[in-house]
Amino acid sequence: MAYLGSRKLCIQVEKLCLELKNIVKVQSVSVKSVGINHGFCRPISTLVPRHNQIGDIQNGNCAIKNSRLLSSMLPNQPGSLLKENIDPYKLLEADLKDIYSDIRQKLIKSTNIEELQTIATYYFDGQGKALRPMIAVLMARASNYHEHKDQLLASQRQVAMISEMIHSASLIHDDVIDQSNFRRGKPSVNVLWSQKKVTMAGDFILAVASMMIAQLKNDNVTITLSKVITDLVQGEFMQLGSRETENERFAHYLTKTYRKTASLIANTAKAVAMLSGADDRVAEVAFQYGRNIGLAFQLVDDLLDFVSSSETMGKPAAADLKLGLATAPVLFACEKYPELDPMILRRFQEPGDVERAFKLVHDSEGLNQTKFLAKKHCNEAISLAQSLAASPYQEGLIVVGDLVLNRIK
Ligand code: FPP
Ligand code: MG
């Protein structure tokens, strides 16, 4: 295996990734041993998405078309890991096109307080990437196919909605904590309404999502999705202000990243697989796929914070440093520039810390090493997806690995 920069830190990171994988592993099964395809082969015509699945992307009415904008996450970018021509968003057009309006309706129907309706629906405007529902529906359809079933179940689509609702509720709370000004190119929710109201609106979304989970009437799915919420809170808590030592830093960062970002994608993928009737081994493949995609997504996010402009991101650049956070690029850069150590400890609070750290990260191999680690997780996700029965949805899951790695915002 090729290493960029320090071999010692890379080996440490690899060991940590493995440990984290074992900690979060729910069932002790080897993903390599998953039965592939069951010798089951479908006529080629069923591998091509049906007309009504593609939908009419020309009609301009569809929320997902706006949400996706087919720009920041185009498949097959230069440096692409694969050759597939599948665009998961097009493939799932019919499943996803009403997802934001369905969430808005659900929230609006759940209260007659107009202002609460307005705040709670503010982020469901179709401007997000809808990454979580997209992965949920892809995994649902891929698992259904693996289980020789054709239709997306209503319960699986509900899980896709729930995942986006939990995500948005957490973003609202996060914007209050980070005192952010912008999200997705518009004023963040806390700028427009008081912190008290905004926090309540986040709680409200979470409460409605919890009712939707209960209505699925499936204990294992309830436990799986509830775990996401405890992970999110712990992940955010871990980020708030711990003073871990240099040795513990990467382990802390990876655990925090799993809890804050990957757990939602992993457990949602597992939930839809369980709903398809998949056995424990396939549910574990779904979980590990989501875990790897989630870790890669956050690593790329942490990288983009150093390389993407604020216009592209719709939020200020170097935001993490300004918030006092040492993410993967800084932790890697620290190997070459130990002067980052005291800055990390004082959370980049002294004048000039943010600018100096930003420069040192760019002068180091930290960004390449972060991309390298993200790629490793994407490759792992891709090989997990390849262990599912071949279908357009399985290919879509493979393409997602590529989208996550090559996204620009
Ligand atoms: C974005 O982080 C934030 C999260 C992914 C999770 C935040 C979780 C909480 C606030 C715990 C409460 C959870 C619930 C469910 C109410 P970021 O600041 O790194 O990303 P950003 O740049 O998009 O803000
Ligand atoms: Mg934030």
Short mmCIF file of C-alpha atoms and ligand atoms in Angstrom, two decimals:
data_model
loop_
_atom_site.label_atom_id
_atom_site.label_comp_id
_atom_site.label_asym_id
_atom_site.label_seq_id
_atom_site.Cartn_x
_atom_site.Cartn_y
_atom_site.Cartn_z
CA MET A 1 0.00 0.00 0.00
CA ALA A 2 1.37 3.40 -0.96
CA TYR A 3 1.58 6.04 1.73
CA LEU A 4 1.58 9.77 1.28
CA GLY A 5 3.76 11.53 3.81
CA SER A 6 4.39 9.87 7.16
CA ARG A 7 4.17 6.11 7.16
CA LYS A 8 3.87 6.08 10.97
CA LEU A 9 0.70 8.20 11.04
CA CYS A 10 -0.82 6.36 8.08
CA ILE A 11 -0.28 3.02 9.83
CA GLN A 12 -1.80 4.47 13.00
CA VAL A 13 -4.82 5.76 11.05
CA GLU A 14 -5.27 2.42 9.32
CA LYS A 15 -5.21 0.63 12.68
CA LEU A 16 -7.74 3.09 14.07
CA CYS A 17 -10.05 2.62 11.08
CA LEU A 18 -9.96 -1.11 11.70
CA GLU A 19 -10.64 -0.68 15.41
CA LEU A 20 -13.53 1.69 14.73
CA LYS A 21 -14.95 -0.81 12.26
CA ASN A 22 -14.92 -3.49 14.96
CA ILE A 23 -16.41 -1.20 17.59
CA VAL A 24 -19.40 -0.27 15.44
CA LYS A 25 -19.81 -3.72 13.95
CA VAL A 26 -23.15 -4.97 15.12
CA GLN A 27 -22.99 -8.58 14.00
CA SER A 28 -19.75 -10.49 13.88
CA VAL A 29 -19.90 -11.58 10.28
CA SER A 30 -17.31 -11.31 7.59
CA VAL A 31 -18.59 -9.12 4.79
CA LYS A 32 -16.45 -11.09 2.35
CA SER A 33 -18.52 -14.17 3.12
CA VAL A 34 -21.77 -12.63 1.92
CA GLY A 35 -23.48 -14.80 -0.65
CA ILE A 36 -23.25 -13.01 -3.95
CA ASN A 37 -26.16 -13.01 -6.31
CA HIS A 38 -27.45 -16.45 -5.32
CA GLY A 39 -26.80 -17.39 -8.95
CA PHE A 40 -29.84 -15.28 -9.61
CA CYS A 41 -29.87 -13.59 -12.96
CA ARG A 42 -32.51 -11.25 -14.34
CA PRO A 43 -33.32 -10.54 -17.95
CA ILE A 44 -31.36 -7.55 -19.19
CA SER A 45 -34.57 -5.54 -19.69
CA THR A 46 -35.15 -5.48 -15.94
CA LEU A 47 -31.68 -4.07 -15.40
CA VAL A 48 -32.65 -0.96 -17.32
CA PRO A 49 -34.64 1.51 -15.24
CA ARG A 50 -38.28 1.59 -16.15
CA HIS A 51 -39.70 4.71 -17.74
CA ASN A 52 -41.72 5.72 -14.74
CA GLN A 53 -38.62 5.40 -12.56
CA ILE A 54 -36.74 7.95 -14.56
CA GLY A 55 -39.60 10.43 -14.61
CA ASP A 56 -39.80 13.55 -16.61
CA ILE A 57 -36.78 15.65 -15.77
CA GLN A 58 -37.75 18.19 -18.36
CA ASN A 59 -40.93 19.29 -16.64
CA GLY A 60 -39.08 21.55 -14.20
CA ASN A 61 -41.61 20.82 -11.44
CA CYS A 62 -39.57 18.32 -9.64
CA ALA A 63 -37.99 19.34 -6.36
CA ILE A 64 -35.16 16.88 -6.67
CA LYS A 65 -34.10 18.38 -9.95
CA ASN A 66 -33.48 21.64 -8.14
CA SER A 67 -32.03 19.96 -5.11
CA ARG A 68 -29.57 18.06 -7.16
CA LEU A 69 -28.75 20.70 -9.74
CA LEU A 70 -26.65 17.86 -11.19
CA SER A 71 -23.60 19.99 -10.65
CA SER A 72 -21.71 19.39 -7.44
CA MET A 73 -21.96 15.63 -7.54
CA LEU A 74 -21.61 14.63 -11.17
CA PRO A 75 -20.59 11.05 -11.78
CA ASN A 76 -17.51 10.19 -13.80
CA GLN A 77 -15.38 13.22 -13.01
CA PRO A 78 -11.68 13.22 -13.95
CA GLY A 79 -9.91 10.83 -11.57
CA SER A 80 -13.12 8.84 -11.33
CA LEU A 81 -12.87 5.43 -9.70
CA LEU A 82 -15.15 3.76 -12.21
CA LYS A 83 -16.73 3.77 -15.60
CA GLU A 84 -20.43 3.36 -14.87
CA ASN A 85 -22.71 5.84 -16.60
CA ILE A 86 -25.51 5.58 -14.12
CA ASP A 87 -26.69 8.80 -12.50
CA PRO A 88 -28.33 7.68 -9.25
CA TYR A 89 -30.42 10.85 -9.07
CA LYS A 90 -31.89 10.18 -12.50
CA LEU A 91 -32.33 6.52 -11.71
CA LEU A 92 -34.36 7.40 -8.62
CA GLU A 93 -36.11 10.42 -10.08
CA ALA A 94 -39.61 9.07 -9.45
CA ASP A 95 -38.81 7.90 -5.93
CA LEU A 96 -37.15 11.13 -4.84
CA LYS A 97 -38.86 13.91 -6.71
CA ASP A 98 -41.51 14.58 -4.06
CA ILE A 99 -39.40 13.80 -1.03
CA TYR A 100 -39.01 17.42 0.13
CA SER A 101 -42.65 18.32 -0.48
CA ASP A 102 -43.74 15.15 1.33
CA ILE A 103 -41.57 16.11 4.32
CA ARG A 104 -42.94 19.65 4.27
CA GLN A 105 -46.51 18.31 4.18
CA LYS A 106 -45.82 15.93 7.05
CA LEU A 107 -44.42 18.76 9.20
CA ILE A 108 -47.17 21.20 8.30
CA LYS A 109 -49.87 18.63 9.09
CA SER A 110 -48.27 17.98 12.47
CA THR A 111 -48.87 21.48 13.87
CA ASN A 112 -51.25 24.37 13.39
CA ILE A 113 -48.69 26.90 14.66
CA GLU A 114 -47.81 28.81 11.52
CA GLU A 115 -44.43 30.11 12.63
CA LEU A 116 -43.34 26.63 13.72
CA GLN A 117 -44.39 25.32 10.31
CA THR A 118 -42.31 28.02 8.60
CA ILE A 119 -39.16 27.46 10.66
CA ALA A 120 -39.38 23.67 10.58
CA THR A 121 -39.75 23.59 6.79
CA TYR A 122 -37.08 26.25 6.10
CA TYR A 123 -34.29 23.81 5.18
CA PHE A 124 -36.55 21.51 3.14
CA ASP A 125 -36.45 23.83 0.17
CA GLY A 126 -34.91 21.38 -2.31
CA GLN A 127 -31.49 23.02 -2.23
CA GLY A 128 -29.74 20.19 -0.38
CA LYS A 129 -27.98 17.30 -2.08
CA ALA A 130 -30.57 14.81 -0.78
CA LEU A 131 -27.63 12.46 -0.37
CA ARG A 132 -29.11 10.56 2.55
CA PRO A 133 -32.51 9.81 0.98
CA MET A 134 -30.76 8.95 -2.27
CA ILE A 135 -28.51 6.39 -0.56
CA ALA A 136 -31.44 5.06 1.48
CA VAL A 137 -33.57 4.46 -1.62
CA LEU A 138 -30.66 3.01 -3.62
CA MET A 139 -29.85 0.59 -0.80
CA ALA A 140 -33.54 -0.23 -0.36
CA ARG A 141 -33.95 -1.06 -4.04
CA ALA A 142 -30.61 -2.89 -4.21
CA SER A 143 -31.54 -5.03 -1.16
CA ASN A 144 -35.02 -5.66 -2.53
CA TYR A 145 -33.46 -6.81 -5.76
CA HIS A 146 -31.04 -9.01 -3.79
CA GLU A 147 -34.09 -10.50 -2.06
CA HIS A 148 -35.84 -11.00 -5.43
CA LYS A 149 -38.37 -8.24 -4.76
CA ASP A 150 -39.31 -5.55 -7.22
CA GLN A 151 -41.04 -2.65 -5.52
CA LEU A 152 -39.76 0.02 -3.19
CA LEU A 153 -41.76 -0.45 0.02
CA ALA A 154 -43.66 2.50 1.48
CA SER A 155 -41.83 1.87 4.77
CA GLN A 156 -38.46 2.15 3.01
CA ARG A 157 -39.40 5.48 1.48
CA GLN A 158 -40.51 6.63 4.93
CA VAL A 159 -37.02 5.77 6.21
CA ALA A 160 -35.53 7.89 3.40
CA MET A 161 -37.70 10.81 4.59
CA ILE A 162 -36.83 10.16 8.24
CA SER A 163 -33.10 10.21 7.46
CA GLU A 164 -33.37 13.64 5.85
CA MET A 165 -35.52 14.90 8.73
CA ILE A 166 -33.05 13.74 11.40
CA HIS A 167 -30.24 15.27 9.35
CA SER A 168 -31.99 18.64 9.02
CA ALA A 169 -32.98 18.69 12.71
CA SER A 170 -29.31 18.17 13.57
CA LEU A 171 -28.25 20.93 11.16
CA ILE A 172 -30.63 23.38 12.83
CA HIS A 173 -29.13 22.60 16.23
CA ASP A 174 -25.67 22.72 14.73
CA ASP A 175 -26.28 26.17 13.27
CA VAL A 176 -27.27 27.42 16.70
CA ILE A 177 -24.16 25.88 18.28
CA ASP A 178 -21.83 27.14 15.53
CA GLN A 179 -23.64 30.50 15.34
CA SER A 180 -23.45 30.16 11.60
CA ASN A 181 -24.63 32.82 9.19
CA PHE A 182 -25.11 30.89 5.97
CA ARG A 183 -26.17 27.47 4.86
CA ARG A 184 -26.52 26.43 1.22
CA GLY A 185 -26.12 30.02 0.12
CA LYS A 186 -28.93 31.49 2.19
CA PRO A 187 -29.13 32.91 5.71
CA SER A 188 -29.03 30.08 8.19
CA VAL A 189 -32.16 29.48 10.22
CA ASN A 190 -30.71 31.02 13.42
CA VAL A 191 -30.17 34.34 11.64
CA LEU A 192 -33.87 34.71 10.84
CA TRP A 193 -35.47 33.51 14.07
CA SER A 194 -34.50 33.45 17.75
CA GLN A 195 -32.30 30.65 19.06
CA LYS A 196 -35.11 29.48 21.32
CA LYS A 197 -37.62 29.13 18.49
CA VAL A 198 -35.09 27.58 16.16
CA THR A 199 -34.02 24.99 18.74
CA MET A 200 -37.68 24.10 19.30
CA ALA A 201 -38.21 23.75 15.57
CA GLY A 202 -35.28 21.28 15.42
CA ASP A 203 -36.84 19.33 18.31
CA PHE A 204 -40.18 19.39 16.51
CA ILE A 205 -38.72 17.86 13.33
CA LEU A 206 -37.06 15.20 15.46
CA ALA A 207 -40.33 14.49 17.26
CA VAL A 208 -42.25 14.09 13.99
CA ALA A 209 -39.47 11.84 12.67
CA SER A 210 -39.72 9.78 15.88
CA MET A 211 -43.46 9.31 15.35
CA MET A 212 -42.78 8.17 11.80
CA ILE A 213 -40.25 5.66 13.14
CA ALA A 214 -42.82 4.36 15.64
CA GLN A 215 -45.39 4.00 12.87
CA LEU A 216 -43.08 1.57 11.05
CA LYS A 217 -43.89 -0.88 13.87
CA ASN A 218 -40.61 -2.71 13.53
CA ASP A 219 -38.60 -2.99 16.76
CA ASN A 220 -35.25 -3.65 15.09
CA VAL A 221 -35.67 -0.69 12.76
CA THR A 222 -36.69 1.49 15.71
CA ILE A 223 -33.59 0.49 17.65
CA THR A 224 -31.37 1.02 14.59
CA LEU A 225 -32.71 4.49 13.81
CA SER A 226 -32.76 5.57 17.45
CA LYS A 227 -29.06 4.77 17.65
CA VAL A 228 -28.50 7.48 15.04
CA ILE A 229 -29.84 10.17 17.36
CA THR A 230 -27.71 9.10 20.31
CA ASP A 231 -24.68 9.00 18.01
CA LEU A 232 -25.39 12.47 16.58
CA VAL A 233 -25.60 14.02 20.01
CA GLN A 234 -22.44 12.27 21.22
CA GLY A 235 -20.58 13.20 18.03
CA GLU A 236 -21.47 16.85 18.42
CA PHE A 237 -20.63 16.70 22.12
CA MET A 238 -17.20 15.20 21.40
CA GLN A 239 -16.56 18.11 19.06
CA LEU A 240 -17.46 20.74 21.62
CA GLY A 241 -14.23 21.07 23.51
CA SER A 242 -12.34 18.01 24.58
CA ARG A 243 -8.59 18.25 25.14
CA GLU A 244 -7.41 14.87 23.97
CA THR A 245 -3.69 14.17 23.80
CA GLU A 246 -1.74 13.99 20.57
CA ASN A 247 -1.92 10.19 20.61
CA GLU A 248 -5.66 10.09 21.09
CA ARG A 249 -6.44 12.78 18.57
CA PHE A 250 -6.98 10.72 15.46
CA ALA A 251 -8.99 8.07 17.30
CA HIS A 252 -11.15 10.84 18.75
CA TYR A 253 -11.56 12.43 15.32
CA LEU A 254 -12.60 9.15 13.66
CA THR A 255 -15.07 8.22 16.40
CA LYS A 256 -16.53 11.72 16.30
CA THR A 257 -16.77 11.54 12.51
CA TYR A 258 -18.53 8.19 12.64
CA ARG A 259 -21.03 9.44 15.19
CA LYS A 260 -21.65 12.85 13.67
CA THR A 261 -21.87 11.84 10.02
CA ALA A 262 -21.47 8.16 9.21
CA SER A 263 -23.88 6.65 11.72
CA LEU A 264 -26.93 8.24 10.06
CA ILE A 265 -26.01 6.91 6.62
CA ALA A 266 -24.94 3.49 7.96
CA ASN A 267 -27.99 2.87 10.14
CA THR A 268 -30.41 4.18 7.52
CA ALA A 269 -28.90 1.79 4.98
CA LYS A 270 -29.18 -1.02 7.50
CA ALA A 271 -32.81 -0.12 8.30
CA VAL A 272 -33.96 -0.24 4.68
CA ALA A 273 -32.12 -3.53 4.16
CA MET A 274 -33.84 -5.00 7.22
CA LEU A 275 -37.20 -3.83 5.86
CA SER A 276 -36.49 -5.65 2.61
CA GLY A 277 -36.30 -8.88 4.61
CA ALA A 278 -32.56 -9.18 4.18
CA ASP A 279 -30.68 -11.48 6.54
CA ASP A 280 -28.13 -10.23 9.09
CA ARG A 281 -25.24 -10.57 6.68
CA VAL A 282 -26.81 -8.34 4.02
CA ALA A 283 -27.95 -5.87 6.69
CA GLU A 284 -24.32 -5.75 7.83
CA VAL A 285 -23.13 -5.12 4.26
CA ALA A 286 -25.62 -2.25 4.05
CA PHE A 287 -24.41 -0.87 7.37
CA GLN A 288 -20.72 -1.09 6.48
CA TYR A 289 -21.38 0.43 3.06
CA GLY A 290 -23.06 3.42 4.72
CA ARG A 291 -20.35 3.68 7.35
CA ASN A 292 -17.61 3.86 4.74
CA ILE A 293 -19.52 6.31 2.55
CA GLY A 294 -20.26 8.47 5.59
CA LEU A 295 -16.64 8.55 6.73
CA ALA A 296 -15.47 9.38 3.19
CA PHE A 297 -18.13 12.08 2.88
CA GLN A 298 -16.97 13.81 6.07
CA LEU A 299 -13.28 13.48 5.15
CA VAL A 300 -14.02 15.17 1.82
CA ASP A 301 -16.07 17.80 3.64
CA ASP A 302 -13.12 18.51 5.93
CA LEU A 303 -10.85 18.74 2.89
CA LEU A 304 -13.21 21.08 1.02
CA ASP A 305 -13.12 23.42 3.99
CA PHE A 306 -9.50 24.11 2.98
CA VAL A 307 -9.78 24.17 -0.79
CA SER A 308 -13.24 25.32 -1.78
CA SER A 309 -14.30 28.93 -2.00
CA SER A 310 -17.08 30.26 0.18
CA GLU A 311 -19.19 30.95 -2.95
CA THR A 312 -19.03 27.31 -3.98
CA MET A 313 -19.75 25.98 -0.49
CA GLY A 314 -22.49 28.46 0.37
CA LYS A 315 -20.76 28.94 3.76
CA PRO A 316 -17.45 30.56 4.79
CA ALA A 317 -14.16 28.80 3.95
CA ALA A 318 -11.79 27.61 6.73
CA ALA A 319 -14.89 27.49 8.92
CA ASP A 320 -13.60 24.51 10.91
CA LEU A 321 -10.39 26.25 11.98
CA LYS A 322 -12.38 29.33 12.91
CA LEU A 323 -14.56 27.10 15.09
CA GLY A 324 -11.44 25.71 16.74
CA LEU A 325 -11.71 22.30 15.08
CA ALA A 326 -8.71 20.23 14.06
CA THR A 327 -9.93 17.94 11.28
CA ALA A 328 -8.01 15.31 9.29
CA PRO A 329 -5.99 17.74 7.10
CA VAL A 330 -4.63 19.47 10.24
CA LEU A 331 -4.00 16.22 12.09
CA PHE A 332 -2.02 14.88 9.14
CA ALA A 333 -0.18 18.19 8.68
CA CYS A 334 0.86 18.08 12.33
CA GLU A 335 3.30 15.27 11.54
CA LYS A 336 5.35 17.57 9.35
CA TYR A 337 4.71 20.78 11.30
CA PRO A 338 4.65 20.07 15.08
CA GLU A 339 4.11 23.79 15.66
CA LEU A 340 0.46 23.00 14.92
CA ASP A 341 0.26 21.07 18.23
CA PRO A 342 -0.07 24.07 20.57
CA MET A 343 -2.46 25.72 18.11
CA ILE A 344 -4.69 22.64 18.16
CA LEU A 345 -4.63 22.64 21.97
CA ARG A 346 -5.66 26.29 22.17
CA ARG A 347 -8.24 25.69 19.39
CA PHE A 348 -6.67 28.28 17.04
CA GLN A 349 -7.75 31.07 19.39
CA GLU A 350 -4.69 33.34 19.23
CA PRO A 351 -4.48 36.04 16.56
CA GLY A 352 -2.91 34.63 13.39
CA ASP A 353 -3.49 30.96 14.37
CA VAL A 354 -6.15 30.33 11.73
CA GLU A 355 -4.10 31.88 8.90
CA ARG A 356 -0.87 30.11 9.97
CA ALA A 357 -2.57 26.72 10.35
CA PHE A 358 -4.31 27.17 6.99
CA LYS A 359 -0.95 27.81 5.31
CA LEU A 360 0.80 24.91 7.05
CA VAL A 361 -1.93 22.51 5.96
CA HIS A 362 -1.48 23.66 2.36
CA ASP A 363 2.32 23.33 2.63
CA SER A 364 2.03 19.80 4.01
CA GLU A 365 0.72 16.54 2.56
CA GLY A 366 -2.35 16.82 4.81
CA LEU A 367 -4.84 17.42 2.02
CA ASN A 368 -3.52 14.56 -0.13
CA GLN A 369 -3.47 12.24 2.85
CA THR A 370 -7.07 13.15 3.69
CA LYS A 371 -8.14 12.47 0.10
CA PHE A 372 -6.21 9.21 0.19
CA LEU A 373 -8.06 8.08 3.32
CA ALA A 374 -11.41 9.15 1.81
CA LYS A 375 -10.60 7.13 -1.30
CA LYS A 376 -9.76 4.10 0.81
CA HIS A 377 -13.23 4.28 2.42
CA CYS A 378 -14.92 4.80 -0.94
CA ASN A 379 -13.13 1.78 -2.36
CA GLU A 380 -14.24 -0.27 0.62
CA ALA A 381 -17.84 0.90 0.11
CA ILE A 382 -17.62 0.00 -3.56
CA SER A 383 -16.44 -3.53 -2.88
CA LEU A 384 -19.24 -3.96 -0.34
CA ALA A 385 -21.78 -2.81 -2.92
CA GLN A 386 -20.30 -5.27 -5.39
CA SER A 387 -21.20 -8.09 -3.03
CA LEU A 388 -24.91 -7.38 -3.61
CA ALA A 389 -26.84 -8.81 -6.56
CA ALA A 390 -26.12 -6.96 -9.79
CA SER A 391 -28.81 -4.39 -10.56
CA PRO A 392 -28.95 -0.74 -11.65
CA TYR A 393 -29.34 0.15 -7.97
CA GLN A 394 -26.26 -1.80 -6.98
CA GLU A 395 -24.41 0.08 -9.73
CA GLY A 396 -25.89 3.29 -8.35
CA LEU A 397 -24.40 2.48 -4.95
CA ILE A 398 -21.04 2.03 -6.64
CA VAL A 399 -21.38 5.38 -8.43
CA VAL A 400 -22.17 7.07 -5.11
CA GLY A 401 -18.65 6.16 -3.94
CA ASP A 402 -17.36 8.13 -6.90
CA LEU A 403 -19.73 11.07 -6.34
CA VAL A 404 -18.70 11.40 -2.73
CA LEU A 405 -15.01 11.37 -3.54
CA ASN A 406 -15.18 13.80 -6.43
CA ARG A 407 -17.78 16.26 -5.22
CA ILE A 408 -16.84 19.91 -5.24
CA LYS A 409 -19.27 21.11 -2.58
C1 FPP B 1 -22.91 19.57 10.88
O1 FPP B 1 -21.61 19.80 11.31
C2 FPP B 1 -23.61 18.88 12.00
C3 FPP B 1 -23.91 17.56 12.11
C4 FPP B 1 -23.62 16.64 11.00
C5 FPP B 1 -24.56 16.97 13.32
C6 FPP B 1 -24.92 17.92 14.43
C7 FPP B 1 -25.53 17.22 15.61
C8 FPP B 1 -26.09 17.85 16.65
C9 FPP B 1 -26.17 19.33 16.76
C10 FPP B 1 -26.65 17.04 17.79
C11 FPP B 1 -28.15 17.21 17.90
C12 FPP B 1 -28.83 16.23 17.02
C13 FPP B 1 -30.15 16.20 16.72
C14 FPP B 1 -30.67 15.06 15.96
C15 FPP B 1 -31.10 17.26 17.09
P1 FPP B 1 -20.63 20.90 10.73
O2 FPP B 1 -20.73 22.11 11.55
O3 FPP B 1 -19.30 20.24 10.65
O4 FPP B 1 -21.13 21.12 9.26
P2 FPP B 1 -21.68 22.43 8.59
O5 FPP B 1 -20.49 23.14 8.06
O6 FPP B 1 -22.58 21.93 7.51
O7 FPP B 1 -22.38 23.23 9.62
MG MG B 2 -21.85 23.80 11.49
#
